[in-house]
PDB file of C-alpha atoms and ligand atoms in Angstrom:
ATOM      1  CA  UNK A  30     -21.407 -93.762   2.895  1.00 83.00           C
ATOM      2  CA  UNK A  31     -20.875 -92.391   6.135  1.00 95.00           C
ATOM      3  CA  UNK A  32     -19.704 -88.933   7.760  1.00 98.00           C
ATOM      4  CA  UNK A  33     -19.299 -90.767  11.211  1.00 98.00           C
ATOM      5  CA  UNK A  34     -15.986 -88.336  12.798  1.00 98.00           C
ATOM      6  CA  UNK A  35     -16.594 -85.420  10.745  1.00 98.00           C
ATOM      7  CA  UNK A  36     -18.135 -82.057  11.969  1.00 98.00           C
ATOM      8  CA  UNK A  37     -20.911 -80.361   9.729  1.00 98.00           C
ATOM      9  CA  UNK A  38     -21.825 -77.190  10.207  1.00 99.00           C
ATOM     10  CA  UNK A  39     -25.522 -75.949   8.840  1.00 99.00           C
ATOM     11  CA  UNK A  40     -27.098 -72.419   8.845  1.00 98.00           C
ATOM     12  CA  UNK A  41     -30.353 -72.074   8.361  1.00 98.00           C
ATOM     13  CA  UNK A  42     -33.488 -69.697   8.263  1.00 98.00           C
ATOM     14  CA  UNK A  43     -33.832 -66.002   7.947  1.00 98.00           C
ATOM     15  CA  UNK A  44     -32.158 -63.143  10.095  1.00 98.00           C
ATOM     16  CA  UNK A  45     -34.477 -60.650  11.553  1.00 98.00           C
ATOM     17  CA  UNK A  46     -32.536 -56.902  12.033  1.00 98.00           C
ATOM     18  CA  UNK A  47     -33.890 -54.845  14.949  1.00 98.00           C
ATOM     19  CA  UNK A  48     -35.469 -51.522  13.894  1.00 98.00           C
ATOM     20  CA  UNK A  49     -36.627 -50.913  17.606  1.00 98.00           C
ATOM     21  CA  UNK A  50     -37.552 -52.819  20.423  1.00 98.00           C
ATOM     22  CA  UNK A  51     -40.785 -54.064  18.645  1.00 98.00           C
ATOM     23  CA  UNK A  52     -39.699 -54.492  15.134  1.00 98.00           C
ATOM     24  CA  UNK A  53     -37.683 -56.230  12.301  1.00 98.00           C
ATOM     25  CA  UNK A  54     -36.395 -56.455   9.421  1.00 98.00           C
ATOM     26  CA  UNK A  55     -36.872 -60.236   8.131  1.00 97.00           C
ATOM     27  CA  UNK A  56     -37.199 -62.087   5.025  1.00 95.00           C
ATOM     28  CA  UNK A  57     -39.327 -65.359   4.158  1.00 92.00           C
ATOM     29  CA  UNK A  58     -37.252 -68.284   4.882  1.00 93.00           C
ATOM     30  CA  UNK A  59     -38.627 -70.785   6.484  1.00 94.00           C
ATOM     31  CA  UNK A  60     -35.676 -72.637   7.772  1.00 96.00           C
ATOM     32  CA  UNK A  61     -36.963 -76.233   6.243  1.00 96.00           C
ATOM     33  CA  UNK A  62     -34.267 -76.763   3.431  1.00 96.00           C
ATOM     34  CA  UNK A  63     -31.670 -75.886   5.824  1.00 98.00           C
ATOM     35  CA  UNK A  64     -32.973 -78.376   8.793  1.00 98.00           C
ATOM     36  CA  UNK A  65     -33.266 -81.094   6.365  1.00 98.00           C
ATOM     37  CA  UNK A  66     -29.817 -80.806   5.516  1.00 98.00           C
ATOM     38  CA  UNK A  67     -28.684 -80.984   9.333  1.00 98.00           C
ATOM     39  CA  UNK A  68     -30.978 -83.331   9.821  1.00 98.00           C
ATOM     40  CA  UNK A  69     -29.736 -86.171   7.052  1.00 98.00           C
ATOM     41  CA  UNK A  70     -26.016 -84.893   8.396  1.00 98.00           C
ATOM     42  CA  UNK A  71     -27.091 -86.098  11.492  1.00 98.00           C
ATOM     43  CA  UNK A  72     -28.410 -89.584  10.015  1.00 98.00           C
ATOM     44  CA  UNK A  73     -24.985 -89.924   8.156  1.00 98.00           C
ATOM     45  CA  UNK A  74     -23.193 -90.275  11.499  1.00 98.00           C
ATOM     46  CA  UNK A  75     -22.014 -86.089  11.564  1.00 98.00           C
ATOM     47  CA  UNK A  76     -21.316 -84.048  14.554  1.00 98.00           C
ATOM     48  CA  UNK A  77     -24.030 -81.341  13.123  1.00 99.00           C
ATOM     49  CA  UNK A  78     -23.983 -77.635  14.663  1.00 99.00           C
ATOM     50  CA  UNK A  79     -26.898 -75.750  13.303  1.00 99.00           C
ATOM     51  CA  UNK A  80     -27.210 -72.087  13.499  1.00 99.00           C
ATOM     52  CA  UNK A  81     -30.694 -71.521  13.193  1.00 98.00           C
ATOM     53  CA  UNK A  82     -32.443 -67.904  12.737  1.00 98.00           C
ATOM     54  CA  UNK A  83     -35.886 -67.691  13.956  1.00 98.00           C
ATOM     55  CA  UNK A  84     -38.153 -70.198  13.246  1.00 98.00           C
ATOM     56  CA  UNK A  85     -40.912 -72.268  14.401  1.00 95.00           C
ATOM     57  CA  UNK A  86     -38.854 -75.905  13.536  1.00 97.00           C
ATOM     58  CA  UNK A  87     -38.317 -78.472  16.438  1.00 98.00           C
ATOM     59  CA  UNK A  88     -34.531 -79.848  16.252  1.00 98.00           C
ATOM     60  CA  UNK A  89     -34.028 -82.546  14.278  1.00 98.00           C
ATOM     61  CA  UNK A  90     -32.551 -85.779  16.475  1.00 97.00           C
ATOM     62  CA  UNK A  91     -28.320 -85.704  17.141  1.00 97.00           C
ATOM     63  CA  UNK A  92     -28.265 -82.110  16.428  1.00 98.00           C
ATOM     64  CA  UNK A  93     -26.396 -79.347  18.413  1.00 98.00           C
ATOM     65  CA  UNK A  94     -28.715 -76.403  17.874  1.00 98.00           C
ATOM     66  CA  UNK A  95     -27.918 -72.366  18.651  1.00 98.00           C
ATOM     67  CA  UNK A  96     -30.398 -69.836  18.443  1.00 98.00           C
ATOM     68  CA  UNK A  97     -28.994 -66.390  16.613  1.00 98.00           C
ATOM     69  CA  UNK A  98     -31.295 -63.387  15.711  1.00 98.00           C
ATOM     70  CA  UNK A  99     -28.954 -61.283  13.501  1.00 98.00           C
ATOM     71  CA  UNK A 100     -26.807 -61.952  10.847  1.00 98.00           C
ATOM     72  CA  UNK A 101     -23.829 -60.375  13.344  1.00 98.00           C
ATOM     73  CA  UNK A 102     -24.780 -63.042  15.963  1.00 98.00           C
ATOM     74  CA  UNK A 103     -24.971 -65.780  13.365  1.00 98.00           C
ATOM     75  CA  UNK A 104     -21.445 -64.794  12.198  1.00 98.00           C
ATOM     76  CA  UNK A 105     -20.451 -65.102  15.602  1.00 98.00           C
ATOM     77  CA  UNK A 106     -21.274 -68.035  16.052  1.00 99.00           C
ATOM     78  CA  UNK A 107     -20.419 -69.902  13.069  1.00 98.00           C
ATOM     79  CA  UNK A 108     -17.092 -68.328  13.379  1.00 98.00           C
ATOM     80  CA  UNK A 109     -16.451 -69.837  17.426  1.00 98.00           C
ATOM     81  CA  UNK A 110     -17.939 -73.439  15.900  1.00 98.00           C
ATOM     82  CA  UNK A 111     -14.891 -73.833  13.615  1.00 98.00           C
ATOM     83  CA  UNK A 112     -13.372 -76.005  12.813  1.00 98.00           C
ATOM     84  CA  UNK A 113     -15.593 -77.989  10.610  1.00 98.00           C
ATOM     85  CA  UNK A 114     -15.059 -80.171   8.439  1.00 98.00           C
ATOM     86  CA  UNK A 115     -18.409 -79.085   6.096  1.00 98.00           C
ATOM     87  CA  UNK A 116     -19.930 -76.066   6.152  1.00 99.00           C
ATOM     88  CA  UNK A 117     -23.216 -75.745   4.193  1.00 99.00           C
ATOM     89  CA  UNK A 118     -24.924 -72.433   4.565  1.00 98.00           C
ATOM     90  CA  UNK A 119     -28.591 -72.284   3.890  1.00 98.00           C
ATOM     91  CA  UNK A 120     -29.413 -69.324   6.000  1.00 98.00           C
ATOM     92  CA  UNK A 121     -30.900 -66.213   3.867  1.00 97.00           C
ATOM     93  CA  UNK A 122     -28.756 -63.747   5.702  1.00 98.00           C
ATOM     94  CA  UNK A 123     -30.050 -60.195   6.048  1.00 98.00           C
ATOM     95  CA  UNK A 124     -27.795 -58.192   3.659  1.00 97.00           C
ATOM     96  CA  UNK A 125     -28.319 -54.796   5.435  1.00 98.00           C
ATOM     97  CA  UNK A 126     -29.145 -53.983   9.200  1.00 98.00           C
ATOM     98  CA  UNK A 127     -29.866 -50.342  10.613  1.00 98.00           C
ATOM     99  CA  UNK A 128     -28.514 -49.398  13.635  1.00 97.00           C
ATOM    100  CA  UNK A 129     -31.828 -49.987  15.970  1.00 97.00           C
ATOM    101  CA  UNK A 130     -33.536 -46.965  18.587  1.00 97.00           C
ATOM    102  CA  UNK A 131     -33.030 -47.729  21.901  1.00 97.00           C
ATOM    103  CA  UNK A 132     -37.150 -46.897  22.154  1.00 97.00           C
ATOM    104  CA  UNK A 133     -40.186 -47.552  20.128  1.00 97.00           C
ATOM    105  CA  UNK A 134     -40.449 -45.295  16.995  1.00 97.00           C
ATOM    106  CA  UNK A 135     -43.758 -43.525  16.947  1.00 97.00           C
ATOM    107  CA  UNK A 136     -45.931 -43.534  13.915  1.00 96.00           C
ATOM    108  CA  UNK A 137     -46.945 -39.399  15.245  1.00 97.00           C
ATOM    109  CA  UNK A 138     -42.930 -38.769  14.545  1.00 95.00           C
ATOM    110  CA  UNK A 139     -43.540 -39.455  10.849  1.00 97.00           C
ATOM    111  CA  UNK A 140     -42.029 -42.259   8.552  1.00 97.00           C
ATOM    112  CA  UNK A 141     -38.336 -42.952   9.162  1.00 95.00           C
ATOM    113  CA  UNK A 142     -35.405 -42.138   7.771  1.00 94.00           C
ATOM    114  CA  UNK A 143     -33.507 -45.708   8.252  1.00 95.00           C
ATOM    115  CA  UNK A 144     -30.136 -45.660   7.032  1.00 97.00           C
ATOM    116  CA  UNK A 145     -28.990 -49.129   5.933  1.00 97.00           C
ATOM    117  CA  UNK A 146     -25.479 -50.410   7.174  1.00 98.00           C
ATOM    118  CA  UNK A 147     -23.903 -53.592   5.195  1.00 98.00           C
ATOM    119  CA  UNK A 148     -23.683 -57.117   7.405  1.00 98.00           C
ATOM    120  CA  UNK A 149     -21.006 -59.201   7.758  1.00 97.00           C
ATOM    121  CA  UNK A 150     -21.157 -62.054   4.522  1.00 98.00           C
ATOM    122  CA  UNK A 151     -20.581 -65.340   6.301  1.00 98.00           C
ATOM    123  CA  UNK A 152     -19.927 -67.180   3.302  1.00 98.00           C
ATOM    124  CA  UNK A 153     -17.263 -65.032   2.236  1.00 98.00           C
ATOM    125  CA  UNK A 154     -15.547 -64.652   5.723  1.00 98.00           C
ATOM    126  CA  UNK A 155     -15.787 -68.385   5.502  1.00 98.00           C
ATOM    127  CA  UNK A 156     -14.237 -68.739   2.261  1.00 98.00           C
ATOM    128  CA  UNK A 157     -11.054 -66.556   2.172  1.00 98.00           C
ATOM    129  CA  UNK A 158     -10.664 -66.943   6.272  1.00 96.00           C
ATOM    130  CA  UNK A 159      -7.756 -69.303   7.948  1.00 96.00           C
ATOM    131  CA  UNK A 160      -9.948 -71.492   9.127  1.00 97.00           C
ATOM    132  CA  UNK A 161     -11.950 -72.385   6.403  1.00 98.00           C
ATOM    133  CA  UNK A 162     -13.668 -76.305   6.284  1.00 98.00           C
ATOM    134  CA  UNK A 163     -12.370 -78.079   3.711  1.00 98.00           C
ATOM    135  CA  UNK A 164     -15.573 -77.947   1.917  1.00 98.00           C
ATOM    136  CA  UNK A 165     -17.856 -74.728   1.690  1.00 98.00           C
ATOM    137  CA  UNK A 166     -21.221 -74.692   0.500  1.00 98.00           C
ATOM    138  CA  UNK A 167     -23.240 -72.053  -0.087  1.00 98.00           C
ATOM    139  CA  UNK A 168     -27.016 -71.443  -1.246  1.00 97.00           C
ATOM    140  CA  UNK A 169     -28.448 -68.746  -3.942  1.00 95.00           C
ATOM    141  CA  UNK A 170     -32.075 -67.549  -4.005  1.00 87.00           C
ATOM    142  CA  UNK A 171     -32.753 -66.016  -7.217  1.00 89.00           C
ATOM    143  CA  UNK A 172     -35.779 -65.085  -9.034  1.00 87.00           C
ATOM    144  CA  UNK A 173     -33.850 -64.368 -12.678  1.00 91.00           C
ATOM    145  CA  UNK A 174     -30.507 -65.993 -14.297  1.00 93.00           C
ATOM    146  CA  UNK A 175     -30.316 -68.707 -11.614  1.00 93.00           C
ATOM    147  CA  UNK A 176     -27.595 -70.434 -12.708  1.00 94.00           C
ATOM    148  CA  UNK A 177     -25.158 -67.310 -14.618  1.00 95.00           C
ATOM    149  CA  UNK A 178     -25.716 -65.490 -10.881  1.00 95.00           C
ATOM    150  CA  UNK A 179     -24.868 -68.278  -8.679  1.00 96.00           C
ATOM    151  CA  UNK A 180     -21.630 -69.657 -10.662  1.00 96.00           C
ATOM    152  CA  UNK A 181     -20.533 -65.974 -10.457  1.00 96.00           C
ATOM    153  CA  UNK A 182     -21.198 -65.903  -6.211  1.00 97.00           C
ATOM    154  CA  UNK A 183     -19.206 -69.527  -6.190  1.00 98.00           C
ATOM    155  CA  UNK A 184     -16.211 -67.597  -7.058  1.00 97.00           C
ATOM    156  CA  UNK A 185     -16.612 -64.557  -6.139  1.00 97.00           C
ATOM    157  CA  UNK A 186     -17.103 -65.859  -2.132  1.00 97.00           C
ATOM    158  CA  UNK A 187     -14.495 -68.578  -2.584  1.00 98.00           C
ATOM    159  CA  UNK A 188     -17.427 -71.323  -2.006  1.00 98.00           C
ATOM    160  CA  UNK A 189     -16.747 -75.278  -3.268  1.00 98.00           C
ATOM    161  CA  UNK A 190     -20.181 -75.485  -4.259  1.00 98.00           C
ATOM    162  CA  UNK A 191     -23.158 -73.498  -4.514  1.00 98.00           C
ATOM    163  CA  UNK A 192     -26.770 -74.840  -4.456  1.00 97.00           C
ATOM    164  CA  UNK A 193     -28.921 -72.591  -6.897  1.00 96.00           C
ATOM    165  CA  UNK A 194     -32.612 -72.087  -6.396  1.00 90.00           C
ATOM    166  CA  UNK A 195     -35.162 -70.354  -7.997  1.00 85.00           C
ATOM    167  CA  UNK A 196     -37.482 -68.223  -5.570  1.00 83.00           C
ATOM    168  CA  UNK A 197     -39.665 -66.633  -7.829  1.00 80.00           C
ATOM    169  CA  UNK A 198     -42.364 -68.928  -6.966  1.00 75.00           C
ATOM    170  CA  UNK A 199     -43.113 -70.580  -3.369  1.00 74.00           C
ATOM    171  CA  UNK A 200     -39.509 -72.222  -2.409  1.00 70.00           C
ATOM    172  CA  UNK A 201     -39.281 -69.781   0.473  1.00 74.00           C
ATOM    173  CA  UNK A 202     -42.370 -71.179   2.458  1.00 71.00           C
ATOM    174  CA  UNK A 203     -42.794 -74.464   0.754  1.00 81.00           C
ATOM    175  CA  UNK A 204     -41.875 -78.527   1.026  1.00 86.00           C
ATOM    176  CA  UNK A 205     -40.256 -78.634  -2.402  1.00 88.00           C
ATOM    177  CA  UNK A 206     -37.415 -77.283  -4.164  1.00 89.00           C
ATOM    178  CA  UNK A 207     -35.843 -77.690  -7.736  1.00 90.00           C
ATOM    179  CA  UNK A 208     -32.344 -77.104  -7.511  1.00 94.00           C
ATOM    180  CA  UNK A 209     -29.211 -76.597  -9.625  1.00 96.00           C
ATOM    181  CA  UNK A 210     -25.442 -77.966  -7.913  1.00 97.00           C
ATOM    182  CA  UNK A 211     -22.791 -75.743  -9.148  1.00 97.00           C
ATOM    183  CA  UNK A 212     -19.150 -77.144  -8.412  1.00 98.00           C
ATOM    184  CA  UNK A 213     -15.898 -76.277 -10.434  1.00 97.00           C
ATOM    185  CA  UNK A 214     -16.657 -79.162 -12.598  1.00 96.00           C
ATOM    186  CA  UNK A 215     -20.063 -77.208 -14.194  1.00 96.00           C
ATOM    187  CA  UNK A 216     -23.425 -77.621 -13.365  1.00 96.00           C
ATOM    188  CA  UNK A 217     -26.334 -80.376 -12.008  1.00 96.00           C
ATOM    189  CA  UNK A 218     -29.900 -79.516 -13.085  1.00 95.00           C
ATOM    190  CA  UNK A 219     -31.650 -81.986  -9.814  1.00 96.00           C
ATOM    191  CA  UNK A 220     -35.134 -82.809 -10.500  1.00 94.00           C
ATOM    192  CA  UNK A 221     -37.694 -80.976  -8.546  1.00 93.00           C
ATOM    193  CA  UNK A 222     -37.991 -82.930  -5.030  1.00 95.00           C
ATOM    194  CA  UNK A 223     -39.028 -82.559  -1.312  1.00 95.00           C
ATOM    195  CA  UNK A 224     -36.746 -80.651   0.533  1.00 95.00           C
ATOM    196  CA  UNK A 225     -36.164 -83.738   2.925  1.00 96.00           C
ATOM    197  CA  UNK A 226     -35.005 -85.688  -0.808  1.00 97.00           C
ATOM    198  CA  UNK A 227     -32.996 -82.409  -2.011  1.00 97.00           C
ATOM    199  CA  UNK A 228     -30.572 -82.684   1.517  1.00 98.00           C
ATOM    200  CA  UNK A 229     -30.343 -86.676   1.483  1.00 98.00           C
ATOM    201  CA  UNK A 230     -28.903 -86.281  -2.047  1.00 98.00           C
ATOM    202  CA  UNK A 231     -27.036 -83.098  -1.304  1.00 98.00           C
ATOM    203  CA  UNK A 232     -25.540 -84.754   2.289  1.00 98.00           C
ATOM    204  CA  UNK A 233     -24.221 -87.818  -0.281  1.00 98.00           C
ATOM    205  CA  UNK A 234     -22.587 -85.636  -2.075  1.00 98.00           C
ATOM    206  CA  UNK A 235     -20.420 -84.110   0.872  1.00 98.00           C
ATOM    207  CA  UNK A 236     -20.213 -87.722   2.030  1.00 98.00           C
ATOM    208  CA  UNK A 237     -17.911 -88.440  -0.776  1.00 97.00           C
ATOM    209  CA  UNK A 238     -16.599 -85.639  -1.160  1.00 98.00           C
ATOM    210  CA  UNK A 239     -14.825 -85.671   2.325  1.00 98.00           C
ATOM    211  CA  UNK A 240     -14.283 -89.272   2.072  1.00 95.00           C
TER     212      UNK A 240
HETATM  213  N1  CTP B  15     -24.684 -65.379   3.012  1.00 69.72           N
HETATM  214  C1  CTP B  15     -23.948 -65.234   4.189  1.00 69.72           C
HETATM  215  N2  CTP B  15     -23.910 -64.034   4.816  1.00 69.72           N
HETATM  216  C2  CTP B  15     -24.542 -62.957   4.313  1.00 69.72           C
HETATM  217  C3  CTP B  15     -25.299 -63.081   3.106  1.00 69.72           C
HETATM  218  C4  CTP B  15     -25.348 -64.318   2.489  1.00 69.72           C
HETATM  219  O1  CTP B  15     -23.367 -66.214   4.639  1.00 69.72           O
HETATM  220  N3  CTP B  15     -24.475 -61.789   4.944  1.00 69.72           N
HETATM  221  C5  CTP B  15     -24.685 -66.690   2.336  1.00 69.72           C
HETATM  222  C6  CTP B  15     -26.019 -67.386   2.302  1.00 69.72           C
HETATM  223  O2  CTP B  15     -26.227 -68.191   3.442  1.00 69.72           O
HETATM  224  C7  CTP B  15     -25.891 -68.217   1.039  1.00 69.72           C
HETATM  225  C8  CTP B  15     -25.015 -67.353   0.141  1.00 69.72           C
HETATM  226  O3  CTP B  15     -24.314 -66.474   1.008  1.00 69.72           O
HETATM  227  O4  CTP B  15     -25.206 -69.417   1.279  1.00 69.72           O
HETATM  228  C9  CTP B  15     -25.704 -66.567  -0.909  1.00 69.72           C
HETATM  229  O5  CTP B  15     -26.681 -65.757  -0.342  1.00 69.72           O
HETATM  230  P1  CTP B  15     -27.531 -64.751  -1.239  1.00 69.72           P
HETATM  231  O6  CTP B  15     -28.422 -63.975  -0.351  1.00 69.72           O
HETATM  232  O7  CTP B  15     -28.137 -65.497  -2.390  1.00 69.72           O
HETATM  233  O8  CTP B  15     -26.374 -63.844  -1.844  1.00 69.72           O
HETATM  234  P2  CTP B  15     -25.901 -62.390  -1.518  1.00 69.72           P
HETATM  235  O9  CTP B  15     -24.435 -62.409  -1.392  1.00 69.72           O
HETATM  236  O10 CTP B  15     -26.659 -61.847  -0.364  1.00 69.72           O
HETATM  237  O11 CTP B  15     -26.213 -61.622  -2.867  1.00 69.72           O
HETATM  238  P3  CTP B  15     -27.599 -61.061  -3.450  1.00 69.72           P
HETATM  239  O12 CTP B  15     -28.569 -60.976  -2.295  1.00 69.72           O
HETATM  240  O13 CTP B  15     -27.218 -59.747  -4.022  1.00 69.72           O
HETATM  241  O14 CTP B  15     -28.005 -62.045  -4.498  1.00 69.72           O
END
C-alpha cells in the first residue's frame, strides 16, 4: 500500500485567539495525534502539508510544515494548499475568537466584557467548497454520546469520515487514544492504541481508499 503521487493534507494542534497582545484563548491539544498522522503519510510515500497550531513538536521527516496561530490563518492556509488529494483534519479549531485590543487590558479596568465572534469551520468550507479532496476526514472530541454526535457532524459538514474520540479523560495531552471510524458504511470501534498505531492504521485506510 502506497500513497506515493498523492497530496495529504493534515491539521493539527490547537488555535490560540488573541485577547491582547499578551494573551489567548487556547484549548489543550497537544498536536501528537495529528503529527502522527502526517508523519505515517509521509512514510506511505505522500506529499504531506501540515498546518500545525502552536506546539512544541519537531517536524516529522518528508513533511512540508506551516506555522498558523488562529483558526482564520489556518483556514487560510489550508484553503491556498488545495488541491489535495486527502485531507484529514485533526486540529481542535477555536470555535469563537474576540476581536483582540490593540493594547494590554489592565486588571485596574475591571474584568472584561469579551464579546465572542464565530470562526470560520474548516471542515465544512472543505466539505461543500469546489475544491474539495476527494476524501475528507474530520476528527470529534467529545466527552458524552461519542459516536450519536460525531455521525451527526459527518453529515452535517459533508466529511467522508470522521474519527470519534472520547476526551473526557487524558486524550488531549496523552500518547494513547481509543477511537471510533465513522464512514457511510457505519461504525469501527478501534482498540485503544498509541497515537503513532491509531495514524498507521488510519493512513491504511486512506491508502485504499484513494487507491
Ligand atoms: N473544525 C474545523 N474548523 C473549525 C472547527 C472544527 O475544521 N472552526 C474541524 C476539526 O478539525 C475536526 C472537526 O471539525 O476535524 C470537528 O471539530 P469539533 O471541535 O469536534 O466540532 P465542532 O464543529 O467545533 O462542534 P462542537 O465543538 O460543538 O462539538
Amino acid at each position: 500500500m502506497t500513497l506515493a503521487g498523492k497530496h495529504i493534507l493534515v491539521t493539527a494542534g490547537p488555535t490560540h485567539e488573541p485577547i491582547d497582545p499578551v494573551r489567548v484563548i487556547a484549548n489543550r491539544s497537544s498536536g501528537r495525534q495529528g503529527f502522527a498522522i502526517a508523519a505515517a503519510a509521509a512514510e506511505f510515500g505522500a506529499r504531506v502539508t501540515l498546518v500545525a497550531g502552536p506546539v512544541a513538536i519537531a517536524t516529522p521527516p518528508g513533511v512540508d510544515r506551516i506555522d498558523v496561530e488562529t483558526a482564520g490563518q489556518m483556514a487560510d492556509a489550508v484553503m491556498a494548499s488545495l488541491p489535495a488529494d486527502a485531507a484529514i483534519l485533526v486540529a481542535a479549531v477555536a470555535d469563537w475568537r474576540v476581536e483582540p485590543a490593540t493594547t494590554k487590558l489592565k486588571k485596574s479596568s475591571g474584568p472584561p466584557q469579551l464579546r465572542f465572534l464565530p470562526t470560520r469551520d474548516i471542515l465544512a468550507e472543505l466539505g461543500s467548497g469546489t475544491d474539495r479532496p476527494r476524501l475528507l476526514v474530520g476528527f470529534a472530541a467529545e466527552t458524552d454520546n461519542v459516536v450519536e454526535q460525531a455521525v451527526a457532524k459527518r453529515q452535517a459538514k459533508k466529511a467522508d469520515w470522521i474519527v470519534a474520540n472520547d476526551v473526557s479523560g487524558d486524550v488531549m495531552g496523552g500518547s494513547r487514544n481509543r477511537v471510533h471510524l465513522i464512514t457511510a458504511q457505519g461504525v469501527e470501534d478501534w482498540p485503544e492504541a498509541g497515537k503513532d498505531e491509531v495514524a498507521r492504521r488510519l493512513v491504511e485506510r486512506v491508502a485504499s481508499a484513494l487507491a
